Short mmCIF file of C-alpha atoms and ligand atoms in Angstrom, two decimals:
data_model
loop_
_atom_site.label_atom_id
_atom_site.label_comp_id
_atom_site.label_asym_id
_atom_site.label_seq_id
_atom_site.Cartn_x
_atom_site.Cartn_y
_atom_site.Cartn_z
CA MET T 782 0.43 -0.63 -0.26
CA THR T 783 1.15 3.36 -1.12
CA PHE T 784 -0.33 6.85 0.31
CA ALA T 785 -1.27 7.25 -3.22
CA THR T 786 -3.63 4.88 -3.43
CA LEU T 787 -4.76 5.72 -0.35
CA GLY T 788 -6.26 8.51 -2.12
CA LEU T 789 -4.31 11.77 -0.54
CA ILE T 790 -3.83 15.00 -3.28
CA GLU T 791 -0.49 15.30 -4.64
CA PRO T 792 0.54 18.11 -2.55
CA LEU T 793 0.67 15.53 0.43
CA LEU T 794 2.13 13.51 -1.81
CA ARG T 795 5.62 15.66 -3.13
CA ALA T 796 5.70 17.04 1.18
CA LEU T 797 5.87 13.25 1.92
CA GLU T 798 8.27 12.38 -0.39
CA THR T 799 10.38 15.37 1.48
CA LEU T 800 9.91 13.75 4.75
CA GLY T 801 10.97 10.23 3.13
CA TYR T 802 7.77 8.55 4.46
CA GLN T 803 7.19 6.21 1.61
CA THR T 804 4.80 3.66 2.90
CA PRO T 805 1.43 4.29 5.13
CA THR T 806 1.37 2.56 8.74
CA PRO T 807 -1.25 1.16 10.50
CA VAL T 808 -3.03 3.45 11.87
CA GLN T 809 -2.56 5.56 8.92
CA ALA T 810 -3.73 2.69 6.34
CA GLN T 811 -7.76 2.58 8.65
CA ALA T 812 -7.20 6.82 9.82
CA ILE T 813 -6.67 8.74 6.52
CA PRO T 814 -9.68 7.13 3.64
CA ALA T 815 -12.07 6.93 6.88
CA VAL T 816 -11.39 11.13 7.70
CA LEU T 817 -11.38 11.44 3.96
CA ALA T 818 -14.87 10.09 3.64
CA GLY T 819 -16.18 12.36 6.49
CA ARG T 820 -16.72 10.34 8.65
CA ASP T 821 -15.72 10.01 12.50
CA LEU T 822 -13.61 8.20 14.28
CA MET T 823 -12.32 7.25 17.53
CA ALA T 824 -8.93 5.43 17.58
CA ALA T 825 -6.78 3.53 19.70
CA ALA T 826 -2.96 4.50 19.20
CA GLN T 827 -0.07 5.91 20.42
CA THR T 828 2.67 8.26 19.94
CA GLY T 829 4.91 6.87 18.39
CA THR T 830 2.66 4.74 15.38
CA GLY T 831 2.09 7.35 13.32
CA LYS T 832 -0.62 8.93 14.89
CA THR T 833 -0.44 12.80 13.73
CA ALA T 834 -0.05 12.07 9.86
CA GLY T 835 -3.58 9.43 10.62
CA PHE T 836 -5.44 12.51 10.86
CA ALA T 837 -3.18 15.25 9.65
CA LEU T 838 -3.06 14.26 6.37
CA PRO T 839 -6.28 13.72 5.25
CA LEU T 840 -7.72 16.85 7.37
CA LEU T 841 -5.23 19.31 4.97
CA GLN T 842 -7.04 17.80 2.09
CA LEU T 843 -10.63 18.55 3.21
CA LEU T 844 -10.00 21.78 3.89
CA THR T 845 -7.69 22.11 0.78
CA MET T 846 -10.76 21.02 -0.95
CA GLU T 847 -14.09 21.76 0.54
CA GLY T 848 -14.95 24.80 3.27
CA PRO T 849 -14.95 28.01 2.77
CA LYS T 850 -11.94 30.19 3.38
CA VAL T 851 -11.41 31.35 6.48
CA ALA T 852 -13.05 33.77 8.65
CA ALA T 853 -11.10 36.43 10.64
CA ASN T 854 -10.98 35.24 14.24
CA SER T 855 -12.09 31.55 13.10
CA ALA T 856 -10.51 28.06 12.63
CA ARG T 857 -11.91 24.69 10.39
CA ALA T 858 -10.22 22.99 12.61
CA LEU T 859 -9.18 22.22 15.63
CA ILE T 860 -6.54 19.93 17.51
CA LEU T 861 -6.64 19.48 21.47
CA CYS T 862 -3.34 18.03 23.05
CA PRO T 863 -3.06 17.91 26.25
CA THR T 864 0.34 19.12 27.19
CA ARG T 865 1.98 22.46 25.07
CA GLU T 866 4.49 20.35 24.07
CA LEU T 867 2.68 18.05 22.48
CA ALA T 868 0.78 20.78 20.50
CA GLU T 869 4.06 22.15 19.28
CA GLN T 870 4.64 18.98 17.83
CA VAL T 871 2.04 18.47 16.38
CA HIS T 872 1.85 21.84 15.01
CA ALA T 873 5.73 21.53 13.57
CA SER T 874 4.28 18.34 11.56
CA VAL T 875 0.97 19.37 10.64
CA ALA T 876 2.77 22.19 8.32
CA GLU T 877 5.29 19.97 7.53
CA TYR T 878 2.31 18.44 6.79
CA ALA T 879 1.03 21.45 4.75
CA GLN T 880 4.10 23.01 2.86
CA HIS T 881 2.63 22.86 -0.55
CA LEU T 882 -0.63 23.90 0.50
CA PRO T 883 -2.71 27.33 1.07
CA LEU T 884 -3.50 26.60 4.44
CA THR T 885 -2.71 29.09 7.45
CA THR T 886 -1.66 26.94 10.92
CA TYR T 887 -1.13 27.72 14.04
CA ALA T 888 -0.55 26.60 17.90
CA VAL T 889 -1.73 28.29 21.28
CA TYR T 890 -1.42 27.06 24.45
CA GLY T 891 -0.90 28.22 28.08
CA GLY T 892 2.34 28.90 29.70
CA VAL T 893 3.29 32.40 27.71
CA SER T 894 1.17 35.35 27.09
CA ILE T 895 -2.09 35.81 24.87
CA ASN T 896 -1.85 38.93 23.47
CA PRO T 897 0.17 37.10 20.39
CA GLN T 898 -1.90 34.66 20.13
CA MET T 899 -4.85 37.15 20.30
CA MET T 900 -3.19 39.35 17.40
CA LYS T 901 -2.41 35.86 15.50
CA LEU T 902 -5.73 35.11 15.43
CA ARG T 903 -7.35 38.12 13.91
CA LYS T 904 -7.11 36.59 10.37
CA GLY T 905 -8.21 33.74 10.89
CA VAL T 906 -6.60 30.23 11.17
CA ASP T 907 -6.98 26.99 9.12
CA ILE T 908 -6.34 24.85 11.63
CA LEU T 909 -5.48 24.92 14.55
CA VAL T 910 -3.19 23.13 17.68
CA ALA T 911 -4.31 24.21 20.97
CA THR T 912 -4.94 23.13 24.73
CA PRO T 913 -7.63 22.63 25.99
CA GLY T 914 -7.44 26.06 28.74
CA ARG T 915 -5.67 28.59 26.44
CA LEU T 916 -8.77 27.65 23.65
CA ILE T 917 -11.68 28.05 26.21
CA ASP T 918 -9.29 31.89 27.61
CA LEU T 919 -9.27 32.39 23.57
CA PHE T 920 -13.11 31.44 23.53
CA ARG T 921 -14.56 33.71 26.56
CA GLN T 922 -12.22 36.59 24.89
CA ASN T 923 -13.64 36.54 21.45
CA ALA T 924 -10.52 35.97 20.36
CA LEU T 925 -11.89 33.35 18.97
CA LYS T 926 -14.88 32.04 17.48
CA LEU T 927 -15.92 28.78 16.66
CA ASN T 928 -18.64 27.84 14.49
CA GLN T 929 -16.86 27.38 11.10
CA LEU T 930 -15.74 24.81 13.11
CA GLN T 931 -15.45 22.01 10.31
CA THR T 932 -13.42 19.48 12.14
CA LEU T 933 -12.56 18.48 16.05
CA VAL T 934 -9.47 15.96 17.05
CA LEU T 935 -9.01 15.09 20.29
CA ASP T 936 -5.45 14.09 20.34
CA GLU T 937 -4.51 12.00 23.57
CA ALA T 938 -8.10 11.94 25.18
CA ASP T 939 -6.79 10.18 28.17
CA ARG T 940 -4.03 12.22 28.87
CA MET T 941 -6.50 15.33 28.08
CA LEU T 942 -8.73 13.06 30.80
CA ASP T 943 -6.01 12.43 33.67
CA LEU T 944 -4.70 15.93 33.55
CA GLY T 945 -8.00 16.63 34.97
CA PHE T 946 -9.34 18.28 31.67
CA SER T 947 -12.48 16.51 31.74
CA GLU T 948 -14.28 20.16 32.17
CA GLU T 949 -12.43 21.52 30.43
CA LEU T 950 -14.01 19.64 26.99
CA ALA T 951 -17.18 19.77 28.58
CA ASN T 952 -17.05 23.44 28.12
CA ILE T 953 -15.45 23.44 24.82
CA TYR T 954 -17.91 20.84 23.33
CA ARG T 955 -20.88 23.30 24.37
CA MET T 956 -18.90 25.29 21.80
CA LEU T 957 -18.54 23.50 19.13
CA PRO T 958 -21.24 23.51 16.01
CA LYS T 959 -23.54 20.10 16.33
CA LYS T 960 -22.78 19.45 12.47
CA ARG T 961 -19.05 18.66 12.65
CA GLN T 962 -16.11 16.05 11.93
CA THR T 963 -15.25 14.70 15.06
CA LEU T 964 -12.03 12.29 15.50
CA LEU T 965 -10.22 11.12 18.78
CA PHE T 966 -7.36 9.60 18.93
CA SER T 967 -6.60 7.24 23.25
CA ALA T 968 -4.58 5.20 24.28
CA THR T 969 -6.36 3.42 25.46
CA PHE T 970 -10.01 2.76 25.29
CA SER T 971 -11.01 2.84 29.00
CA ASP T 972 -14.94 3.29 29.83
CA GLU T 973 -14.29 6.87 30.48
CA ILE T 974 -12.93 7.01 26.90
CA ARG T 975 -16.37 5.50 25.69
CA LEU T 976 -18.10 7.75 27.18
CA LEU T 977 -16.93 10.77 26.17
CA ALA T 978 -16.26 9.22 22.95
CA GLY T 979 -20.51 9.27 23.18
CA GLN T 980 -20.78 12.54 24.17
CA MET T 981 -18.92 13.88 21.60
CA LEU T 982 -18.72 11.81 18.25
CA ASN T 983 -21.68 10.38 15.58
CA ASP T 984 -22.09 6.86 14.81
CA PRO T 985 -17.59 6.34 14.50
CA LEU T 986 -15.72 3.75 13.16
CA THR T 987 -13.00 2.69 15.24
CA ALA T 988 -9.55 2.25 15.04
CA GLU T 989 -7.84 -0.35 17.15
CA VAL T 990 -4.38 -0.85 15.17
CA SER T 991 -1.81 -0.47 18.30
CA PRO T 992 -1.52 -3.15 21.16
CA ARG T 993 -1.49 -1.43 23.85
CA ASN T 994 2.85 -3.30 24.61
CA VAL T 995 3.44 -2.16 20.47
CA ALA T 996 6.54 0.95 22.03
CA ALA T 997 7.42 -2.51 24.04
CA ASN T 998 8.21 -4.95 20.85
CA THR T 999 10.66 -2.55 19.80
CA VAL T 1000 12.08 -2.16 22.76
CA LYS T 1001 14.21 -3.92 25.41
CA GLN T 1002 13.36 -3.44 28.68
CA TRP T 1003 14.80 -4.16 32.14
CA VAL T 1004 14.85 -3.09 36.44
CA VAL T 1005 17.31 -2.65 38.05
CA PRO T 1006 16.63 -2.85 42.22
CA VAL T 1007 18.43 -0.33 44.03
CA ASP T 1008 17.86 1.51 46.96
CA LYS T 1009 16.02 5.02 47.39
CA LYS T 1010 19.18 6.84 48.39
CA ARG T 1011 21.50 5.34 46.02
CA LYS T 1012 19.95 5.92 42.97
CA PRO T 1013 21.70 8.35 42.02
CA GLU T 1014 24.78 6.85 42.00
CA LEU T 1015 24.27 3.79 40.35
CA PHE T 1016 23.17 6.44 37.79
CA VAL T 1017 26.05 7.85 37.38
CA HIS T 1018 27.67 4.91 37.85
CA LEU T 1019 24.79 3.00 34.30
CA MET T 1020 25.73 5.68 32.39
CA ARG T 1021 30.08 5.71 32.47
CA LYS T 1022 30.39 2.07 32.31
CA GLY T 1023 27.52 1.67 29.08
CA ARG T 1024 28.93 5.53 27.33
CA TRP T 1025 25.72 7.26 26.79
CA LYS T 1026 25.41 9.07 25.49
CA GLN T 1027 21.88 10.98 25.08
CA VAL T 1028 19.47 9.50 27.65
CA LEU T 1029 16.15 10.58 28.90
CA VAL T 1030 15.57 10.92 32.52
CA PHE T 1031 12.02 9.72 33.94
CA ALA T 1032 11.66 11.50 37.86
CA LYS T 1033 8.69 11.58 39.56
CA THR T 1034 9.02 14.83 40.43
CA ARG T 1035 9.59 18.44 39.82
CA ASN T 1036 12.16 18.63 42.62
CA GLY T 1037 13.21 14.99 42.06
CA VAL T 1038 13.99 16.80 38.27
CA ASP T 1039 15.74 19.91 39.97
CA ALA T 1040 17.73 17.13 42.29
CA LEU T 1041 19.28 14.74 40.03
CA VAL T 1042 20.06 18.02 37.40
CA ASP T 1043 21.65 19.08 40.14
CA LYS T 1044 24.08 16.31 40.84
CA LEU T 1045 24.74 15.35 37.28
CA GLN T 1046 25.92 19.67 36.85
CA GLY T 1047 27.82 19.11 40.01
CA LEU T 1048 29.63 15.82 38.46
CA GLY T 1049 30.08 18.51 35.29
CA ILE T 1050 27.61 15.98 33.33
CA ASN T 1051 26.35 18.09 30.69
CA ALA T 1052 21.75 17.67 31.73
CA ASP T 1053 18.99 19.50 31.79
CA GLY T 1054 15.76 19.55 33.05
CA ILE T 1055 11.81 20.61 32.33
CA HIS T 1056 9.02 20.21 34.48
CA GLY T 1057 5.62 22.28 34.33
CA ASP T 1058 7.49 25.14 36.50
CA LYS T 1059 10.23 25.87 34.63
CA PRO T 1060 8.09 28.88 31.55
CA GLN T 1061 7.49 27.63 28.75
CA ALA T 1062 10.46 29.06 26.65
CA THR T 1063 12.89 27.43 29.25
CA ARG T 1064 10.93 24.43 28.74
CA GLN T 1065 10.95 23.90 25.14
CA ARG T 1066 15.00 25.03 24.50
CA ALA T 1067 16.36 22.53 26.66
CA LEU T 1068 14.21 20.01 24.33
CA ASP T 1069 15.45 21.96 20.96
CA ARG T 1070 18.80 21.15 23.28
CA PHE T 1071 19.33 17.84 24.04
CA LYS T 1072 17.38 16.66 19.93
CA SER T 1073 20.68 18.47 18.61
CA SER T 1074 22.59 16.54 20.84
CA ASP T 1075 24.41 20.37 22.75
CA VAL T 1076 22.56 18.74 26.03
CA GLN T 1077 23.38 14.65 26.68
CA ILE T 1078 21.37 13.95 29.77
CA LEU T 1079 16.76 15.53 30.00
CA VAL T 1080 15.33 14.24 32.58
CA ALA T 1081 11.70 15.20 32.86
CA THR T 1082 8.64 14.85 34.65
CA ASP T 1083 5.20 12.70 32.59
CA VAL T 1084 3.81 15.95 32.51
CA ALA T 1085 6.22 17.78 30.51
CA ALA T 1086 7.27 14.94 28.46
CA ARG T 1087 4.57 12.97 27.22
CA GLY T 1088 3.56 12.58 23.86
CA LEU T 1089 7.38 14.46 23.18
CA ASP T 1090 9.20 13.42 19.74
CA ILE T 1091 13.66 12.72 20.06
CA GLU T 1092 14.90 10.94 16.54
CA ASP T 1093 15.85 7.65 17.14
CA LEU T 1094 16.10 8.39 21.03
CA PRO T 1095 18.40 5.37 22.14
CA LEU T 1096 17.88 5.27 25.75
CA VAL T 1097 14.92 5.98 28.11
CA VAL T 1098 15.73 6.06 32.08
CA ASN T 1099 13.01 5.43 34.51
CA PHE T 1100 15.11 7.19 37.52
CA ASP T 1101 11.50 7.10 38.70
CA LEU T 1102 8.57 4.44 38.12
CA PRO T 1103 5.77 6.42 37.32
CA ILE T 1104 3.27 6.15 39.69
CA VAL T 1105 0.19 5.56 37.32
CA ALA T 1106 1.65 2.24 35.20
CA GLU T 1107 -0.02 3.31 31.14
CA ASP T 1108 3.09 6.49 32.57
CA TYR T 1109 5.27 3.56 32.06
CA ILE T 1110 4.04 2.63 28.56
CA HIS T 1111 4.16 6.14 27.10
CA ARG T 1112 7.42 6.86 28.54
CA ILE T 1113 9.33 3.93 26.94
CA GLY T 1114 7.15 5.35 24.05
CA ARG T 1115 10.10 7.80 23.31
CA THR T 1116 12.42 5.28 22.56
CA GLY T 1117 12.02 2.64 19.56
CA ARG T 1118 10.14 4.21 17.40
CA ALA T 1119 8.69 4.48 13.95
CA GLY T 1120 11.08 0.99 13.54
CA ASN T 1121 13.88 1.82 15.72
CA THR T 1122 15.37 -0.40 18.32
CA GLY T 1123 15.23 1.33 21.79
CA GLU T 1124 16.57 0.43 25.62
CA ALA T 1125 14.42 1.26 28.58
CA ILE T 1126 15.85 0.50 32.09
CA SER T 1127 14.35 1.67 35.04
CA LEU T 1128 16.51 1.93 38.55
CA VAL T 1129 13.41 0.81 41.32
CA CYS T 1130 13.83 0.48 44.92
CA ALA T 1131 11.83 -1.20 47.36
CA ASP T 1132 9.12 1.18 48.09
CA GLU T 1133 7.72 1.05 44.10
CA VAL T 1134 7.13 -3.53 44.29
CA ASN T 1135 3.38 -1.90 43.59
CA MET T 1136 4.26 0.16 40.48
CA LEU T 1137 6.55 -1.76 39.02
CA SER T 1138 3.63 -4.75 39.96
CA ALA T 1139 1.31 -2.57 37.89
CA ILE T 1140 2.92 -1.82 34.47
CA GLU T 1141 4.18 -6.10 34.40
CA MET T 1142 -0.06 -7.22 35.06
CA LEU T 1143 -0.65 -3.90 32.51
CA THR T 1144 2.02 -4.67 30.15
CA ARG T 1145 1.43 -8.80 30.55
CA GLN T 1146 4.52 -9.35 30.82
CA THR T 1147 7.84 -9.72 33.40
CA LEU T 1148 10.23 -7.23 32.91
CA THR T 1149 13.43 -8.16 33.77
CA ARG T 1150 15.77 -7.69 36.38
CA LYS T 1151 19.24 -7.04 36.55
CA MET T 1152 21.39 -6.93 40.02
CA GLU T 1153 23.76 -4.50 39.34
CA PRO T 1154 27.04 -6.46 41.15
CA ASP T 1155 28.09 -3.93 44.16
CA PHE T 1156 24.62 -1.71 43.80
CA GLU T 1157 22.67 -4.84 45.54
CA PRO T 1158 19.88 -3.28 47.46
CA GLU T 1159 19.26 -3.63 50.95
CA HIS T 1160 15.85 -3.10 50.88
CA ARG T 1161 14.77 -6.26 48.46
CA VAL T 1162 12.63 -5.88 46.28
CA PRO T 1163 10.05 -8.23 46.11
CA ASP T 1164 9.28 -10.55 43.99
CA THR T 1165 6.48 -9.87 41.41
CA ASP T 1166 4.91 -11.28 38.14
CA ALA T 1167 1.84 -10.07 35.13
CA SER T 1168 -0.29 -11.40 37.59
CA GLY T 1169 0.01 -8.57 39.48
CA GLN T 1170 1.44 -10.43 42.21
CA VAL T 1171 3.86 -9.22 45.00
CA VAL T 1172 5.49 -12.09 46.92
CA LYS T 1173 6.44 -11.30 50.03
CA LYS T 1174 9.32 -13.69 51.10
CA PRO T 1175 9.15 -14.50 54.37
CA LYS T 1176 12.20 -12.73 57.10
CA LYS T 1177 15.84 -14.27 56.79
CA PRO T 1178 17.78 -13.60 59.61
CA LYS T 1179 19.83 -11.39 59.89
CA LYS T 1180 23.55 -12.00 59.16
CA PRO T 1181 26.30 -10.42 60.23
CA LYS T 1182 27.25 -7.90 57.27
CA ALA T 1183 30.97 -9.26 55.29
CA SER T 1184 33.70 -6.58 54.87
CA GLY T 1185 34.89 -5.85 51.76
CA GLY T 1186 32.19 -4.26 49.76
CA GLY T 1187 31.66 -5.61 46.98
CA GLY T 1188 30.10 -8.75 48.20
CA GLY T 1189 26.40 -10.65 47.67
CA LYS T 1190 24.93 -12.34 45.89
CA ARG T 1191 24.86 -11.56 42.10
CA ASN T 1192 22.16 -12.38 39.79
CA LEU T 1193 23.10 -10.52 36.64
CA GLY T 1194 19.12 -11.82 34.91
CA LYS T 1195 18.69 -12.90 31.53
CA TRP T 1196 19.26 -10.06 28.98
CA VAL T 1197 15.72 -10.82 26.72
CA ASP T 1198 13.64 -9.12 24.01
CA SER T 1199 11.00 -7.54 25.73
CA GLY T 1200 8.86 -8.85 22.29
CA ASP T 1201 10.29 -12.66 23.62
CA ALA T 1202 8.33 -11.99 26.71
CA ALA T 1203 4.92 -10.62 25.79
CA PRO T 1204 3.46 -12.06 23.10
CA ALA T 1205 0.05 -11.87 24.06
CA GLU T 1206 -1.79 -8.22 23.29
CA PRO T 1207 -2.79 -6.75 26.29
CA SER T 1208 -6.80 -6.05 27.02
CA ILE T 1209 -6.80 -2.28 27.14
CA LYS T 1210 -8.34 -1.51 30.58
CA PRO T 1211 -8.23 1.33 32.48
CA VAL T 1212 -5.85 1.28 35.03
CA ARG T 1213 -7.25 3.68 37.29
CA LYS T 1214 -11.35 5.45 37.55
CA VAL T 1215 -10.90 9.17 36.38
CA PRO T 1216 -14.56 10.66 36.33
CA VAL T 1217 -15.40 11.71 33.57
CA PHE T 1218 -17.12 15.97 33.50
CA ASN T 1219 -16.44 15.47 36.81
CA THR T 1220 -16.08 19.48 38.57
CA GLY T 1221 -13.30 18.78 40.85
CA PRO T 1222 -10.11 20.38 40.46
CA ARG T 1223 -7.40 20.05 38.58
CA LYS T 1224 -4.69 17.52 39.53
CA LYS T 1225 -0.79 19.18 39.25
CA LYS T 1226 0.63 17.19 38.16
P1 AMP P 173 3.95 10.30 15.80
O1 AMP P 173 2.99 8.79 16.42
O2 AMP P 173 2.83 11.33 14.84
O3 AMP P 173 4.18 10.96 17.38
O4 AMP P 173 4.47 9.89 14.78
C1 AMP P 173 5.79 9.04 15.14
C2 AMP P 173 7.15 9.54 14.57
O5 AMP P 173 6.77 8.03 12.77
C3 AMP P 173 7.38 10.33 13.76
O6 AMP P 173 8.72 10.99 13.55
C4 AMP P 173 6.69 10.93 12.27
O7 AMP P 173 7.57 12.13 11.04
C5 AMP P 173 7.26 9.46 11.94
N1 AMP P 173 6.15 8.50 10.62
C6 AMP P 173 4.52 8.60 10.95
N2 AMP P 173 5.06 8.30 10.18
C7 AMP P 173 5.20 7.41 9.37
C8 AMP P 173 5.97 7.09 7.63
N3 AMP P 173 4.50 6.55 7.31
N4 AMP P 173 6.85 5.98 7.92
C9 AMP P 173 7.62 6.77 8.79
N5 AMP P 173 8.01 7.51 8.76
C10 AMP P 173 6.84 8.22 9.43
#
């Protein structure tokens, strides 16, 4: 199958040729004809599967072929994204695909001044990429009207709910024209997502092309058990031993990001951090420098790193495991993208055993453990497996400590490609319940 056989027009084919896309990915093969046919779509697809082109290409084609010229302060298509970084990234991809088309595109998000965005919207834009909060602000300040909207795309809808955007989505829903095309992309089809789809979509086609652990098949994953207080030391040790060149590191909290970056910089290591407390311009600069290899180690919280597309990223390190098991899949999805292979290493301490167990249950695989000599934990990480069981062994009587260090039992584990360990396609089940359209306060990450 080629992009031409999917019915895409010549200016789009030319852009794809420049980008080196030869064959449509599975999500593109399903989404492109459905969107071109004007249908609503509900697609299970993660970042890394090519979903952006899956919705953007047919959307650009429809906007080029049909519909009136965009009016002042209006948008003809709206793509909603959970984070500023994802909005920037989606916008960059859309602009690349649209390079030979007479369409205008723009991205708006919070954390930066609203005035330039209001100015830019005066003439109207064909495709607007937006985060929910800023979109509502612009709408309420009359900088944006949505009565000309033909198509709405909800990108990473599950993440928008996870981030507490359900109230904003309900508000946006009320601002939209009834007659429109709606496309919903989500890593999972949880009950909440189905409820959202029921409210927003009209007789949708469904596409479920990417199994939940799609990233895992191209990513070698393993776990290094370690005591919590020794994580920074182990990280530096592994980094030097493995001669890591470009690593995206995930820490649980903003403080955790700052502490690790300080420690690394103190050792003369070229590291930077991104999290929600940092201004957007600083985050973007850190990301750009990481992408261009001017920064070697980028430490991030989940919210800052969601959806980032970094070409050929070889390694992701979970300095801390994520509290929400699904974030593990998103994190390791930063590597092993577009057919490349990657590695994902998780430093796991005894406190995190329940998170490890939840991840193994979700991905239906028992992650290989590799004990690092001299870093064997004093607080043992209980055994876990894909059934969700945490096996707590009875405590052994204490032995007198051996002197000299470096001792202890060494278990180097077995190097298993995760694909071997996880042949089954995991079920699509919500990991936690998230209320839809509630009115509670937004959770901060
Ligand atoms: P996405 O899932 O949309 O974030 O895309 C993941 C990566 O795959 C991006 O770097 C895209 O540029 C790339 N990509 C998307 N579709 C294709 C394709 N058909 N062939 C090659 N690369 C692609």
